[in-house]
């Protein structure tokens, strides 16, 4: 969308495209007619917005990429947990690693673009004169940035939930493998508590238990699952600073929203108080009308009495 053209049109520039050339049925070049010259302020505002919306498009694309990659990573993890082909699972693990790196890069790029947007808006507030000059542009930019920040924070929350869910599934899978493939030294089945302890031991890189010596192949599969959990935790640590920054920014925006909500609540109270005053005014108005009617009736009765007395006086 060419917002500069829209802004110019609003300022008096009109584009007429595909106009037939004189004496010909062929379409001629587009023409621009100027109804009135745009002000310098309008041109500057249009240019600022056009540059800013390029950043909006960049940040928005990065957020959409994060959302899409989150779904892809979740699907790959599901495939890994459901396959018994070691070669295939190894290949998919590599794909997950690459997708995770892409997601990290997209999230970081989006956050950096949001920071650039903030700096660009702050430049318009360098002096009171500039802020007054570009007040409309500033409001548009701040609203756009808040919306993108909201979208990015929601996308990252979804990614965090997905990663935590997958990690829990991997832990549960490890416990199931231990219960199914291994037995206690006396040959009895491993209970849930023991399976949980052994799974935690594997996660802590402790595979010295004699139980694990029963099957090296199963242990290798369990270690692969443990590595998947390690990768998830590493990816979350990589994005930890971004999560912290987003939490701070969302909190900052939350304070702004709190102010807005307080203003709304205050306005609501004023409106309610106004309604009560209006009710009182209507009551007073109705009472005044009744009093006025009574007064009119009394005056009319007095006049009628005077008229009647005058008529009777003439008759007598």
PDB file of C-alpha atoms in Angstrom:
ATOM      1  CA  UNK A   1       0.000   0.000   0.000  1.00  0.00           C
ATOM      2  CA  UNK A   2       1.429   3.350  -1.071  1.00  0.00           C
ATOM      3  CA  UNK A   3       0.629   5.533   1.912  1.00  0.00           C
ATOM      4  CA  UNK A   4       2.651   8.408   0.497  1.00  0.00           C
ATOM      5  CA  UNK A   5       0.328   8.537  -2.501  1.00  0.00           C
ATOM      6  CA  UNK A   6      -2.674   8.437  -0.192  1.00  0.00           C
ATOM      7  CA  UNK A   7      -1.284  11.227   1.909  1.00  0.00           C
ATOM      8  CA  UNK A   8      -0.497  13.278  -1.179  1.00  0.00           C
ATOM      9  CA  UNK A   9      -4.009  12.734  -2.498  1.00  0.00           C
ATOM     10  CA  UNK A  10      -5.406  13.970   0.797  1.00  0.00           C
ATOM     11  CA  UNK A  11      -3.221  17.033   0.413  1.00  0.00           C
ATOM     12  CA  UNK A  12      -4.619  17.883  -3.026  1.00  0.00           C
ATOM     13  CA  UNK A  13      -2.680  15.628  -5.400  1.00  0.00           C
ATOM     14  CA  UNK A  14      -4.908  13.530  -7.682  1.00  0.00           C
ATOM     15  CA  UNK A  15      -3.581  10.666  -9.809  1.00  0.00           C
ATOM     16  CA  UNK A  16      -5.376   9.913 -13.056  1.00  0.00           C
ATOM     17  CA  UNK A  17      -4.047   6.683 -14.530  1.00  0.00           C
ATOM     18  CA  UNK A  18      -4.453   4.958 -17.905  1.00  0.00           C
ATOM     19  CA  UNK A  19      -5.959   7.948 -19.711  1.00  0.00           C
ATOM     20  CA  UNK A  20      -6.511   7.536 -23.508  1.00  0.00           C
ATOM     21  CA  UNK A  21      -4.188   9.723 -25.542  1.00  0.00           C
ATOM     22  CA  UNK A  22      -5.880  12.379 -27.734  1.00  0.00           C
ATOM     23  CA  UNK A  23      -7.122  10.901 -31.040  1.00  0.00           C
ATOM     24  CA  UNK A  24      -6.213   7.366 -29.988  1.00  0.00           C
ATOM     25  CA  UNK A  25      -7.902   4.421 -28.315  1.00  0.00           C
ATOM     26  CA  UNK A  26      -4.655   3.398 -26.654  1.00  0.00           C
ATOM     27  CA  UNK A  27      -4.136   4.098 -23.002  1.00  0.00           C
ATOM     28  CA  UNK A  28      -1.813   6.970 -22.369  1.00  0.00           C
ATOM     29  CA  UNK A  29       0.504   7.612 -19.427  1.00  0.00           C
ATOM     30  CA  UNK A  30      -0.889   8.453 -16.012  1.00  0.00           C
ATOM     31  CA  UNK A  31      -1.251  12.132 -15.174  1.00  0.00           C
ATOM     32  CA  UNK A  32      -1.222  13.933 -11.886  1.00  0.00           C
ATOM     33  CA  UNK A  33      -3.417  16.948 -11.364  1.00  0.00           C
ATOM     34  CA  UNK A  34      -2.854  19.292  -8.486  1.00  0.00           C
ATOM     35  CA  UNK A  35      -5.942  20.862  -7.027  1.00  0.00           C
ATOM     36  CA  UNK A  36      -3.917  22.741  -4.454  1.00  0.00           C
ATOM     37  CA  UNK A  37      -0.256  22.541  -3.452  1.00  0.00           C
ATOM     38  CA  UNK A  38       0.446  20.335  -0.420  1.00  0.00           C
ATOM     39  CA  UNK A  39       1.910  22.038   2.585  1.00  0.00           C
ATOM     40  CA  UNK A  40       5.479  21.326   3.592  1.00  0.00           C
ATOM     41  CA  UNK A  41       4.194  19.867   6.863  1.00  0.00           C
ATOM     42  CA  UNK A  42       1.967  17.387   4.990  1.00  0.00           C
ATOM     43  CA  UNK A  43       4.833  16.292   2.751  1.00  0.00           C
ATOM     44  CA  UNK A  44       7.148  15.790   5.741  1.00  0.00           C
ATOM     45  CA  UNK A  45       4.483  13.849   7.640  1.00  0.00           C
ATOM     46  CA  UNK A  46       3.823  11.635   4.614  1.00  0.00           C
ATOM     47  CA  UNK A  47       7.526  10.907   4.229  1.00  0.00           C
ATOM     48  CA  UNK A  48       7.924  10.050   7.914  1.00  0.00           C
ATOM     49  CA  UNK A  49       4.936   7.710   7.818  1.00  0.00           C
ATOM     50  CA  UNK A  50       6.119   6.011   4.636  1.00  0.00           C
ATOM     51  CA  UNK A  51       9.504   5.285   6.203  1.00  0.00           C
ATOM     52  CA  UNK A  52       7.886   4.147   9.447  1.00  0.00           C
ATOM     53  CA  UNK A  53       5.482   1.774   7.714  1.00  0.00           C
ATOM     54  CA  UNK A  54       8.440   0.071   6.062  1.00  0.00           C
ATOM     55  CA  UNK A  55       9.588  -0.785   9.598  1.00  0.00           C
ATOM     56  CA  UNK A  56       6.054  -1.901  10.496  1.00  0.00           C
ATOM     57  CA  UNK A  57       6.041  -4.308   7.550  1.00  0.00           C
ATOM     58  CA  UNK A  58       9.464  -5.679   8.524  1.00  0.00           C
ATOM     59  CA  UNK A  59       8.501  -6.238  12.158  1.00  0.00           C
ATOM     60  CA  UNK A  60       5.123  -7.711  11.216  1.00  0.00           C
ATOM     61  CA  UNK A  61       6.714 -10.203   8.826  1.00  0.00           C
ATOM     62  CA  UNK A  62       9.174 -11.280  11.523  1.00  0.00           C
ATOM     63  CA  UNK A  63       6.343 -11.852  14.020  1.00  0.00           C
ATOM     64  CA  UNK A  64       4.412 -13.925  11.478  1.00  0.00           C
ATOM     65  CA  UNK A  65       7.581 -15.912  10.851  1.00  0.00           C
ATOM     66  CA  UNK A  66       7.908 -16.644  14.582  1.00  0.00           C
ATOM     67  CA  UNK A  67       4.316 -17.902  14.684  1.00  0.00           C
ATOM     68  CA  UNK A  68       4.795 -20.095  11.628  1.00  0.00           C
ATOM     69  CA  UNK A  69       8.081 -21.560  12.877  1.00  0.00           C
ATOM     70  CA  UNK A  70       6.508 -22.333  16.258  1.00  0.00           C
ATOM     71  CA  UNK A  71       3.937 -24.522  14.506  1.00  0.00           C
ATOM     72  CA  UNK A  72       6.605 -26.200  12.366  1.00  0.00           C
ATOM     73  CA  UNK A  73       8.798 -26.976  15.381  1.00  0.00           C
ATOM     74  CA  UNK A  74       5.846 -28.443  17.288  1.00  0.00           C
ATOM     75  CA  UNK A  75       5.002 -30.684  14.318  1.00  0.00           C
ATOM     76  CA  UNK A  76       8.617 -31.884  14.041  1.00  0.00           C
ATOM     77  CA  UNK A  77       8.764 -32.745  17.730  1.00  0.00           C
ATOM     78  CA  UNK A  78       5.560 -34.771  17.375  1.00  0.00           C
ATOM     79  CA  UNK A  79       7.098 -36.703  14.476  1.00  0.00           C
ATOM     80  CA  UNK A  80      10.273 -37.366  16.459  1.00  0.00           C
ATOM     81  CA  UNK A  81       8.312 -38.782  19.389  1.00  0.00           C
ATOM     82  CA  UNK A  82       6.214 -41.022  17.144  1.00  0.00           C
ATOM     83  CA  UNK A  83       8.972 -42.515  14.960  1.00  0.00           C
ATOM     84  CA  UNK A  84      11.148 -45.534  15.690  1.00  0.00           C
ATOM     85  CA  UNK A  85      13.497 -44.929  12.760  1.00  0.00           C
ATOM     86  CA  UNK A  86      16.756 -43.679  14.263  1.00  0.00           C
ATOM     87  CA  UNK A  87      18.035 -42.241  10.980  1.00  0.00           C
ATOM     88  CA  UNK A  88      14.788 -40.386  10.371  1.00  0.00           C
ATOM     89  CA  UNK A  89      14.595 -39.060  13.920  1.00  0.00           C
ATOM     90  CA  UNK A  90      18.209 -37.886  13.711  1.00  0.00           C
ATOM     91  CA  UNK A  91      17.442 -36.006  10.489  1.00  0.00           C
ATOM     92  CA  UNK A  92      14.349 -34.414  12.016  1.00  0.00           C
ATOM     93  CA  UNK A  93      16.315 -33.356  15.079  1.00  0.00           C
ATOM     94  CA  UNK A  94      18.684 -31.493  12.798  1.00  0.00           C
ATOM     95  CA  UNK A  95      15.707 -29.824  11.134  1.00  0.00           C
ATOM     96  CA  UNK A  96      14.362 -28.789  14.540  1.00  0.00           C
ATOM     97  CA  UNK A  97      17.727 -27.268  15.382  1.00  0.00           C
ATOM     98  CA  UNK A  98      17.722 -25.251  12.151  1.00  0.00           C
ATOM     99  CA  UNK A  99      14.111 -24.132  12.617  1.00  0.00           C
ATOM    100  CA  UNK A 100      14.872 -23.066  16.178  1.00  0.00           C
ATOM    101  CA  UNK A 101      17.794 -20.965  14.998  1.00  0.00           C
ATOM    102  CA  UNK A 102      15.558 -19.331  12.391  1.00  0.00           C
ATOM    103  CA  UNK A 103      12.920 -18.610  15.033  1.00  0.00           C
ATOM    104  CA  UNK A 104      15.500 -17.066  17.352  1.00  0.00           C
ATOM    105  CA  UNK A 105      16.768 -14.876  14.520  1.00  0.00           C
ATOM    106  CA  UNK A 106      13.236 -13.776  13.563  1.00  0.00           C
ATOM    107  CA  UNK A 107      12.331 -12.954  17.154  1.00  0.00           C
ATOM    108  CA  UNK A 108      15.519 -10.951  17.631  1.00  0.00           C
ATOM    109  CA  UNK A 109      14.988  -9.148  14.315  1.00  0.00           C
ATOM    110  CA  UNK A 110      11.445  -8.214  15.299  1.00  0.00           C
ATOM    111  CA  UNK A 111      12.585  -6.919  18.690  1.00  0.00           C
ATOM    112  CA  UNK A 112      15.379  -4.886  17.098  1.00  0.00           C
ATOM    113  CA  UNK A 113      12.955  -3.390  14.573  1.00  0.00           C
ATOM    114  CA  UNK A 114      10.596  -2.423  17.390  1.00  0.00           C
ATOM    115  CA  UNK A 115      13.485  -0.694  19.117  1.00  0.00           C
ATOM    116  CA  UNK A 116      14.334   1.143  15.891  1.00  0.00           C
ATOM    117  CA  UNK A 117      10.698   2.226  15.605  1.00  0.00           C
ATOM    118  CA  UNK A 118      10.850   3.586  19.132  1.00  0.00           C
ATOM    119  CA  UNK A 119      14.003   5.573  18.366  1.00  0.00           C
ATOM    120  CA  UNK A 120      12.473   7.014  15.195  1.00  0.00           C
ATOM    121  CA  UNK A 121       9.406   8.160  17.117  1.00  0.00           C
ATOM    122  CA  UNK A 122      11.569   9.667  19.858  1.00  0.00           C
ATOM    123  CA  UNK A 123      13.373  11.745  17.224  1.00  0.00           C
ATOM    124  CA  UNK A 124      10.067  13.452  16.454  1.00  0.00           C
ATOM    125  CA  UNK A 125       9.895  14.520  20.103  1.00  0.00           C
ATOM    126  CA  UNK A 126      13.351  16.114  20.123  1.00  0.00           C
ATOM    127  CA  UNK A 127      11.878  19.565  20.725  1.00  0.00           C
ATOM    128  CA  UNK A 128       8.425  20.786  21.759  1.00  0.00           C
ATOM    129  CA  UNK A 129       8.097  22.432  18.346  1.00  0.00           C
ATOM    130  CA  UNK A 130       8.806  19.168  16.509  1.00  0.00           C
ATOM    131  CA  UNK A 131       6.461  17.226  18.767  1.00  0.00           C
ATOM    132  CA  UNK A 132       3.689  19.723  18.081  1.00  0.00           C
ATOM    133  CA  UNK A 133       4.521  19.659  14.369  1.00  0.00           C
ATOM    134  CA  UNK A 134       4.335  15.842  14.097  1.00  0.00           C
ATOM    135  CA  UNK A 135       1.789  15.086  16.832  1.00  0.00           C
ATOM    136  CA  UNK A 136      -0.461  13.122  14.448  1.00  0.00           C
ATOM    137  CA  UNK A 137       2.435  11.068  13.107  1.00  0.00           C
ATOM    138  CA  UNK A 138       3.685  10.370  16.637  1.00  0.00           C
ATOM    139  CA  UNK A 139       0.323   9.000  17.729  1.00  0.00           C
ATOM    140  CA  UNK A 140       0.078   6.745  14.679  1.00  0.00           C
ATOM    141  CA  UNK A 141       3.604   5.418  15.204  1.00  0.00           C
ATOM    142  CA  UNK A 142       3.130   4.778  18.914  1.00  0.00           C
ATOM    143  CA  UNK A 143      -0.122   2.902  18.320  1.00  0.00           C
ATOM    144  CA  UNK A 144       1.453   0.788  15.583  1.00  0.00           C
ATOM    145  CA  UNK A 145       4.418  -0.064  17.792  1.00  0.00           C
ATOM    146  CA  UNK A 146       2.188  -1.017  20.729  1.00  0.00           C
ATOM    147  CA  UNK A 147       0.169  -3.323  18.504  1.00  0.00           C
ATOM    148  CA  UNK A 148       3.290  -5.017  17.102  1.00  0.00           C
ATOM    149  CA  UNK A 149       4.730  -5.367  20.594  1.00  0.00           C
ATOM    150  CA  UNK A 150       1.500  -7.052  21.662  1.00  0.00           C
ATOM    151  CA  UNK A 151       1.668  -9.439  18.691  1.00  0.00           C
ATOM    152  CA  UNK A 152       5.316 -10.323  19.336  1.00  0.00           C
ATOM    153  CA  UNK A 153       4.737 -10.931  23.045  1.00  0.00           C
ATOM    154  CA  UNK A 154       1.784 -13.210  22.258  1.00  0.00           C
ATOM    155  CA  UNK A 155       3.836 -15.106  19.660  1.00  0.00           C
ATOM    156  CA  UNK A 156       6.679 -15.609  22.137  1.00  0.00           C
ATOM    157  CA  UNK A 157       4.275 -16.698  24.868  1.00  0.00           C
ATOM    158  CA  UNK A 158       2.871 -19.300  22.470  1.00  0.00           C
ATOM    159  CA  UNK A 159       6.403 -20.499  21.678  1.00  0.00           C
ATOM    160  CA  UNK A 160       7.274 -20.742  25.367  1.00  0.00           C
ATOM    161  CA  UNK A 161       4.108 -22.738  26.095  1.00  0.00           C
ATOM    162  CA  UNK A 162       4.827 -25.047  23.176  1.00  0.00           C
ATOM    163  CA  UNK A 163       8.418 -25.643  24.307  1.00  0.00           C
ATOM    164  CA  UNK A 164       7.355 -26.363  27.882  1.00  0.00           C
ATOM    165  CA  UNK A 165       4.683 -28.751  26.621  1.00  0.00           C
ATOM    166  CA  UNK A 166       7.149 -30.599  24.385  1.00  0.00           C
ATOM    167  CA  UNK A 167       9.665 -30.857  27.216  1.00  0.00           C
ATOM    168  CA  UNK A 168       7.003 -32.406  29.456  1.00  0.00           C
ATOM    169  CA  UNK A 169       6.109 -34.861  26.690  1.00  0.00           C
ATOM    170  CA  UNK A 170       9.757 -35.869  26.280  1.00  0.00           C
ATOM    171  CA  UNK A 171      10.083 -36.431  30.020  1.00  0.00           C
ATOM    172  CA  UNK A 172       6.918 -38.542  30.029  1.00  0.00           C
ATOM    173  CA  UNK A 173       8.199 -40.510  27.027  1.00  0.00           C
ATOM    174  CA  UNK A 174      11.486 -41.200  28.826  1.00  0.00           C
ATOM    175  CA  UNK A 175       9.636 -42.498  31.865  1.00  0.00           C
ATOM    176  CA  UNK A 176       7.458 -44.749  29.676  1.00  0.00           C
ATOM    177  CA  UNK A 177      10.509 -46.151  27.887  1.00  0.00           C
ATOM    178  CA  UNK A 178      12.154 -46.956  31.198  1.00  0.00           C
ATOM    179  CA  UNK A 179       9.039 -48.692  32.537  1.00  0.00           C
ATOM    180  CA  UNK A 180       8.538 -50.714  29.342  1.00  0.00           C
ATOM    181  CA  UNK A 181      12.133 -51.658  28.512  1.00  0.00           C
ATOM    182  CA  UNK A 182      13.692 -52.099  31.944  1.00  0.00           C
ATOM    183  CA  UNK A 183      12.983 -54.048  35.101  1.00  0.00           C
ATOM    184  CA  UNK A 184      14.220 -53.910  38.664  1.00  0.00           C
ATOM    185  CA  UNK A 185      17.253 -56.100  39.555  1.00  0.00           C
ATOM    186  CA  UNK A 186      14.865 -58.668  41.054  1.00  0.00           C
ATOM    187  CA  UNK A 187      12.905 -58.836  37.795  1.00  0.00           C
ATOM    188  CA  UNK A 188       9.877 -56.906  39.040  1.00  0.00           C
ATOM    189  CA  UNK A 189       8.306 -54.093  37.033  1.00  0.00           C
ATOM    190  CA  UNK A 190       9.532 -50.567  37.597  1.00  0.00           C
ATOM    191  CA  UNK A 191       6.951 -48.361  39.278  1.00  0.00           C
ATOM    192  CA  UNK A 192       6.165 -44.752  38.381  1.00  0.00           C
ATOM    193  CA  UNK A 193       8.288 -43.232  41.121  1.00  0.00           C
ATOM    194  CA  UNK A 194      11.373 -45.253  40.188  1.00  0.00           C
ATOM    195  CA  UNK A 195      10.877 -44.466  36.499  1.00  0.00           C
ATOM    196  CA  UNK A 196      10.694 -40.777  37.343  1.00  0.00           C
ATOM    197  CA  UNK A 197      13.902 -40.965  39.399  1.00  0.00           C
ATOM    198  CA  UNK A 198      15.746 -42.822  36.638  1.00  0.00           C
ATOM    199  CA  UNK A 199      14.529 -40.350  34.013  1.00  0.00           C
ATOM    200  CA  UNK A 200      15.807 -37.485  36.146  1.00  0.00           C
ATOM    201  CA  UNK A 201      19.133 -39.287  36.531  1.00  0.00           C
ATOM    202  CA  UNK A 202      19.442 -39.481  32.744  1.00  0.00           C
ATOM    203  CA  UNK A 203      18.671 -35.769  32.468  1.00  0.00           C
ATOM    204  CA  UNK A 204      21.464 -35.129  34.954  1.00  0.00           C
ATOM    205  CA  UNK A 205      23.778 -37.222  32.765  1.00  0.00           C
ATOM    206  CA  UNK A 206      23.928 -39.986  35.342  1.00  0.00           C
ATOM    207  CA  UNK A 207      23.512 -43.380  33.662  1.00  0.00           C
ATOM    208  CA  UNK A 208      25.543 -45.468  36.097  1.00  0.00           C
ATOM    209  CA  UNK A 209      22.532 -47.350  37.471  1.00  0.00           C
ATOM    210  CA  UNK A 210      22.761 -51.106  36.898  1.00  0.00           C
ATOM    211  CA  UNK A 211      19.256 -51.014  35.453  1.00  0.00           C
ATOM    212  CA  UNK A 212      20.505 -49.136  32.392  1.00  0.00           C
ATOM    213  CA  UNK A 213      22.984 -51.929  31.661  1.00  0.00           C
ATOM    214  CA  UNK A 214      20.095 -54.192  30.671  1.00  0.00           C
ATOM    215  CA  UNK A 215      19.841 -52.574  27.225  1.00  0.00           C
ATOM    216  CA  UNK A 216      22.386 -50.230  25.700  1.00  0.00           C
ATOM    217  CA  UNK A 217      20.184 -49.582  22.656  1.00  0.00           C
ATOM    218  CA  UNK A 218      17.283 -48.356  24.771  1.00  0.00           C
ATOM    219  CA  UNK A 219      19.678 -46.241  26.800  1.00  0.00           C
ATOM    220  CA  UNK A 220      20.936 -44.657  23.577  1.00  0.00           C
ATOM    221  CA  UNK A 221      17.359 -43.754  22.609  1.00  0.00           C
ATOM    222  CA  UNK A 222      16.718 -42.312  26.062  1.00  0.00           C
ATOM    223  CA  UNK A 223      19.885 -40.236  25.820  1.00  0.00           C
ATOM    224  CA  UNK A 224      18.701 -38.895  22.447  1.00  0.00           C
ATOM    225  CA  UNK A 225      15.448 -37.851  24.106  1.00  0.00           C
ATOM    226  CA  UNK A 226      17.467 -36.228  26.877  1.00  0.00           C
ATOM    227  CA  UNK A 227      19.418 -34.288  24.253  1.00  0.00           C
ATOM    228  CA  UNK A 228      16.127 -33.073  22.783  1.00  0.00           C
ATOM    229  CA  UNK A 229      15.233 -31.674  26.194  1.00  0.00           C
ATOM    230  CA  UNK A 230      18.673 -30.062  26.416  1.00  0.00           C
ATOM    231  CA  UNK A 231      18.097 -28.381  23.041  1.00  0.00           C
ATOM    232  CA  UNK A 232      14.750 -27.018  24.196  1.00  0.00           C
ATOM    233  CA  UNK A 233      16.244 -25.626  27.389  1.00  0.00           C
ATOM    234  CA  UNK A 234      19.137 -24.115  25.437  1.00  0.00           C
ATOM    235  CA  UNK A 235      16.782 -22.411  22.988  1.00  0.00           C
ATOM    236  CA  UNK A 236      14.814 -20.950  25.890  1.00  0.00           C
ATOM    237  CA  UNK A 237      18.011 -19.669  27.510  1.00  0.00           C
ATOM    238  CA  UNK A 238      19.011 -18.074  24.210  1.00  0.00           C
ATOM    239  CA  UNK A 239      15.763 -16.115  24.157  1.00  0.00           C
ATOM    240  CA  UNK A 240      15.777 -15.416  27.885  1.00  0.00           C
ATOM    241  CA  UNK A 241      16.953 -11.804  27.483  1.00  0.00           C
ATOM    242  CA  UNK A 242      14.332 -11.208  24.813  1.00  0.00           C
ATOM    243  CA  UNK A 243      11.649 -12.604  27.127  1.00  0.00           C
ATOM    244  CA  UNK A 244      12.843 -10.261  29.878  1.00  0.00           C
ATOM    245  CA  UNK A 245      12.841  -7.263  27.535  1.00  0.00           C
ATOM    246  CA  UNK A 246       9.354  -8.094  26.294  1.00  0.00           C
ATOM    247  CA  UNK A 247       8.099  -8.548  29.841  1.00  0.00           C
ATOM    248  CA  UNK A 248       9.436  -5.094  30.721  1.00  0.00           C
ATOM    249  CA  UNK A 249       7.938  -3.479  27.623  1.00  0.00           C
ATOM    250  CA  UNK A 250       4.583  -5.191  28.119  1.00  0.00           C
ATOM    251  CA  UNK A 251       4.617  -4.039  31.745  1.00  0.00           C
ATOM    252  CA  UNK A 252       5.431  -0.528  30.533  1.00  0.00           C
ATOM    253  CA  UNK A 253       2.541  -0.651  28.070  1.00  0.00           C
ATOM    254  CA  UNK A 254       0.393  -2.134  30.819  1.00  0.00           C
ATOM    255  CA  UNK A 255       1.005   0.960  32.928  1.00  0.00           C
ATOM    256  CA  UNK A 256      -0.137   3.100  30.009  1.00  0.00           C
ATOM    257  CA  UNK A 257      -3.240   0.953  29.671  1.00  0.00           C
ATOM    258  CA  UNK A 258      -3.842   1.256  33.416  1.00  0.00           C
ATOM    259  CA  UNK A 259      -3.842   5.033  33.041  1.00  0.00           C
ATOM    260  CA  UNK A 260      -6.297   4.752  30.156  1.00  0.00           C
ATOM    261  CA  UNK A 261      -8.524   2.426  32.172  1.00  0.00           C
ATOM    262  CA  UNK A 262      -8.401   4.761  35.160  1.00  0.00           C
ATOM    263  CA  UNK A 263      -9.415   7.630  32.910  1.00  0.00           C
ATOM    264  CA  UNK A 264     -12.266   5.536  31.545  1.00  0.00           C
ATOM    265  CA  UNK A 265     -13.384   4.636  35.063  1.00  0.00           C
ATOM    266  CA  UNK A 266     -13.202   8.283  36.117  1.00  0.00           C
ATOM    267  CA  UNK A 267     -15.175   9.314  33.055  1.00  0.00           C
ATOM    268  CA  UNK A 268     -17.744   6.620  33.813  1.00  0.00           C
ATOM    269  CA  UNK A 269     -18.113   7.958  37.344  1.00  0.00           C
ATOM    270  CA  UNK A 270     -18.590  11.472  36.011  1.00  0.00           C
ATOM    271  CA  UNK A 271     -21.171  10.226  33.530  1.00  0.00           C
ATOM    272  CA  UNK A 272     -23.004   8.354  36.282  1.00  0.00           C
ATOM    273  CA  UNK A 273     -22.932  11.431  38.497  1.00  0.00           C
ATOM    274  CA  UNK A 274     -24.219  13.464  35.567  1.00  0.00           C
ATOM    275  CA  UNK A 275     -27.072  11.016  35.060  1.00  0.00           C
ATOM    276  CA  UNK A 276     -28.052  11.356  38.711  1.00  0.00           C
ATOM    277  CA  UNK A 277     -27.992  15.124  38.425  1.00  0.00           C
ATOM    278  CA  UNK A 278     -30.121  14.899  35.285  1.00  0.00           C
ATOM    279  CA  UNK A 279     -32.646  12.755  37.155  1.00  0.00           C
ATOM    280  CA  UNK A 280     -32.770  15.329  39.930  1.00  0.00           C
ATOM    281  CA  UNK A 281     -33.152  18.107  37.383  1.00  0.00           C
ATOM    282  CA  UNK A 282     -36.024  16.264  35.708  1.00  0.00           C
ATOM    283  CA  UNK A 283     -37.724  15.811  39.083  1.00  0.00           C
ATOM    284  CA  UNK A 284     -37.330  19.502  39.851  1.00  0.00           C
ATOM    285  CA  UNK A 285     -38.586  20.302  36.372  1.00  0.00           C
ATOM    286  CA  UNK A 286     -41.681  18.155  36.852  1.00  0.00           C
ATOM    287  CA  UNK A 287     -42.319  19.763  40.247  1.00  0.00           C
ATOM    288  CA  UNK A 288     -41.883  23.198  38.717  1.00  0.00           C
ATOM    289  CA  UNK A 289     -44.351  22.315  35.986  1.00  0.00           C
ATOM    290  CA  UNK A 290     -46.879  21.147  38.563  1.00  0.00           C
ATOM    291  CA  UNK A 291     -46.403  24.327  40.581  1.00  0.00           C
ATOM    292  CA  UNK A 292     -46.750  26.397  37.427  1.00  0.00           C
ATOM    293  CA  UNK A 293     -49.947  24.576  36.498  1.00  0.00           C
ATOM    294  CA  UNK A 294     -51.340  25.143  39.979  1.00  0.00           C
ATOM    295  CA  UNK A 295     -50.400  28.798  39.806  1.00  0.00           C
ATOM    296  CA  UNK A 296     -52.039  29.159  36.395  1.00  0.00           C
ATOM    297  CA  UNK A 297     -55.194  27.489  37.693  1.00  0.00           C
ATOM    298  CA  UNK A 298     -55.274  29.762  40.738  1.00  0.00           C
ATOM    299  CA  UNK A 299     -54.788  32.870  38.598  1.00  0.00           C
ATOM    300  CA  UNK A 300     -57.445  31.632  36.168  1.00  0.00           C
ATOM    301  CA  UNK A 301     -59.842  31.013  39.054  1.00  0.00           C
ATOM    302  CA  UNK A 302     -59.212  34.488  40.454  1.00  0.00           C
ATOM    303  CA  UNK A 303     -59.757  36.067  37.044  1.00  0.00           C
ATOM    304  CA  UNK A 304     -62.933  34.015  36.612  1.00  0.00           C
ATOM    305  CA  UNK A 305     -64.183  35.214  39.989  1.00  0.00           C
ATOM    306  CA  UNK A 306     -63.492  38.837  39.050  1.00  0.00           C
ATOM    307  CA  UNK A 307     -65.259  38.381  35.722  1.00  0.00           C
ATOM    308  CA  UNK A 308     -68.197  36.683  37.423  1.00  0.00           C
ATOM    309  CA  UNK A 309     -68.391  39.427  40.033  1.00  0.00           C
ATOM    310  CA  UNK A 310     -68.344  42.087  37.324  1.00  0.00           C
ATOM    311  CA  UNK A 311     -71.100  40.362  35.368  1.00  0.00           C
ATOM    312  CA  UNK A 312     -73.243  39.929  38.452  1.00  0.00           C
ATOM    313  CA  UNK A 313     -72.663  43.589  39.420  1.00  0.00           C
ATOM    314  CA  UNK A 314     -73.925  44.794  36.056  1.00  0.00           C
ATOM    315  CA  UNK A 315     -76.917  42.482  36.222  1.00  0.00           C
ATOM    316  CA  UNK A 316     -77.917  43.711  39.640  1.00  0.00           C
TER     317      UNK A 316
END
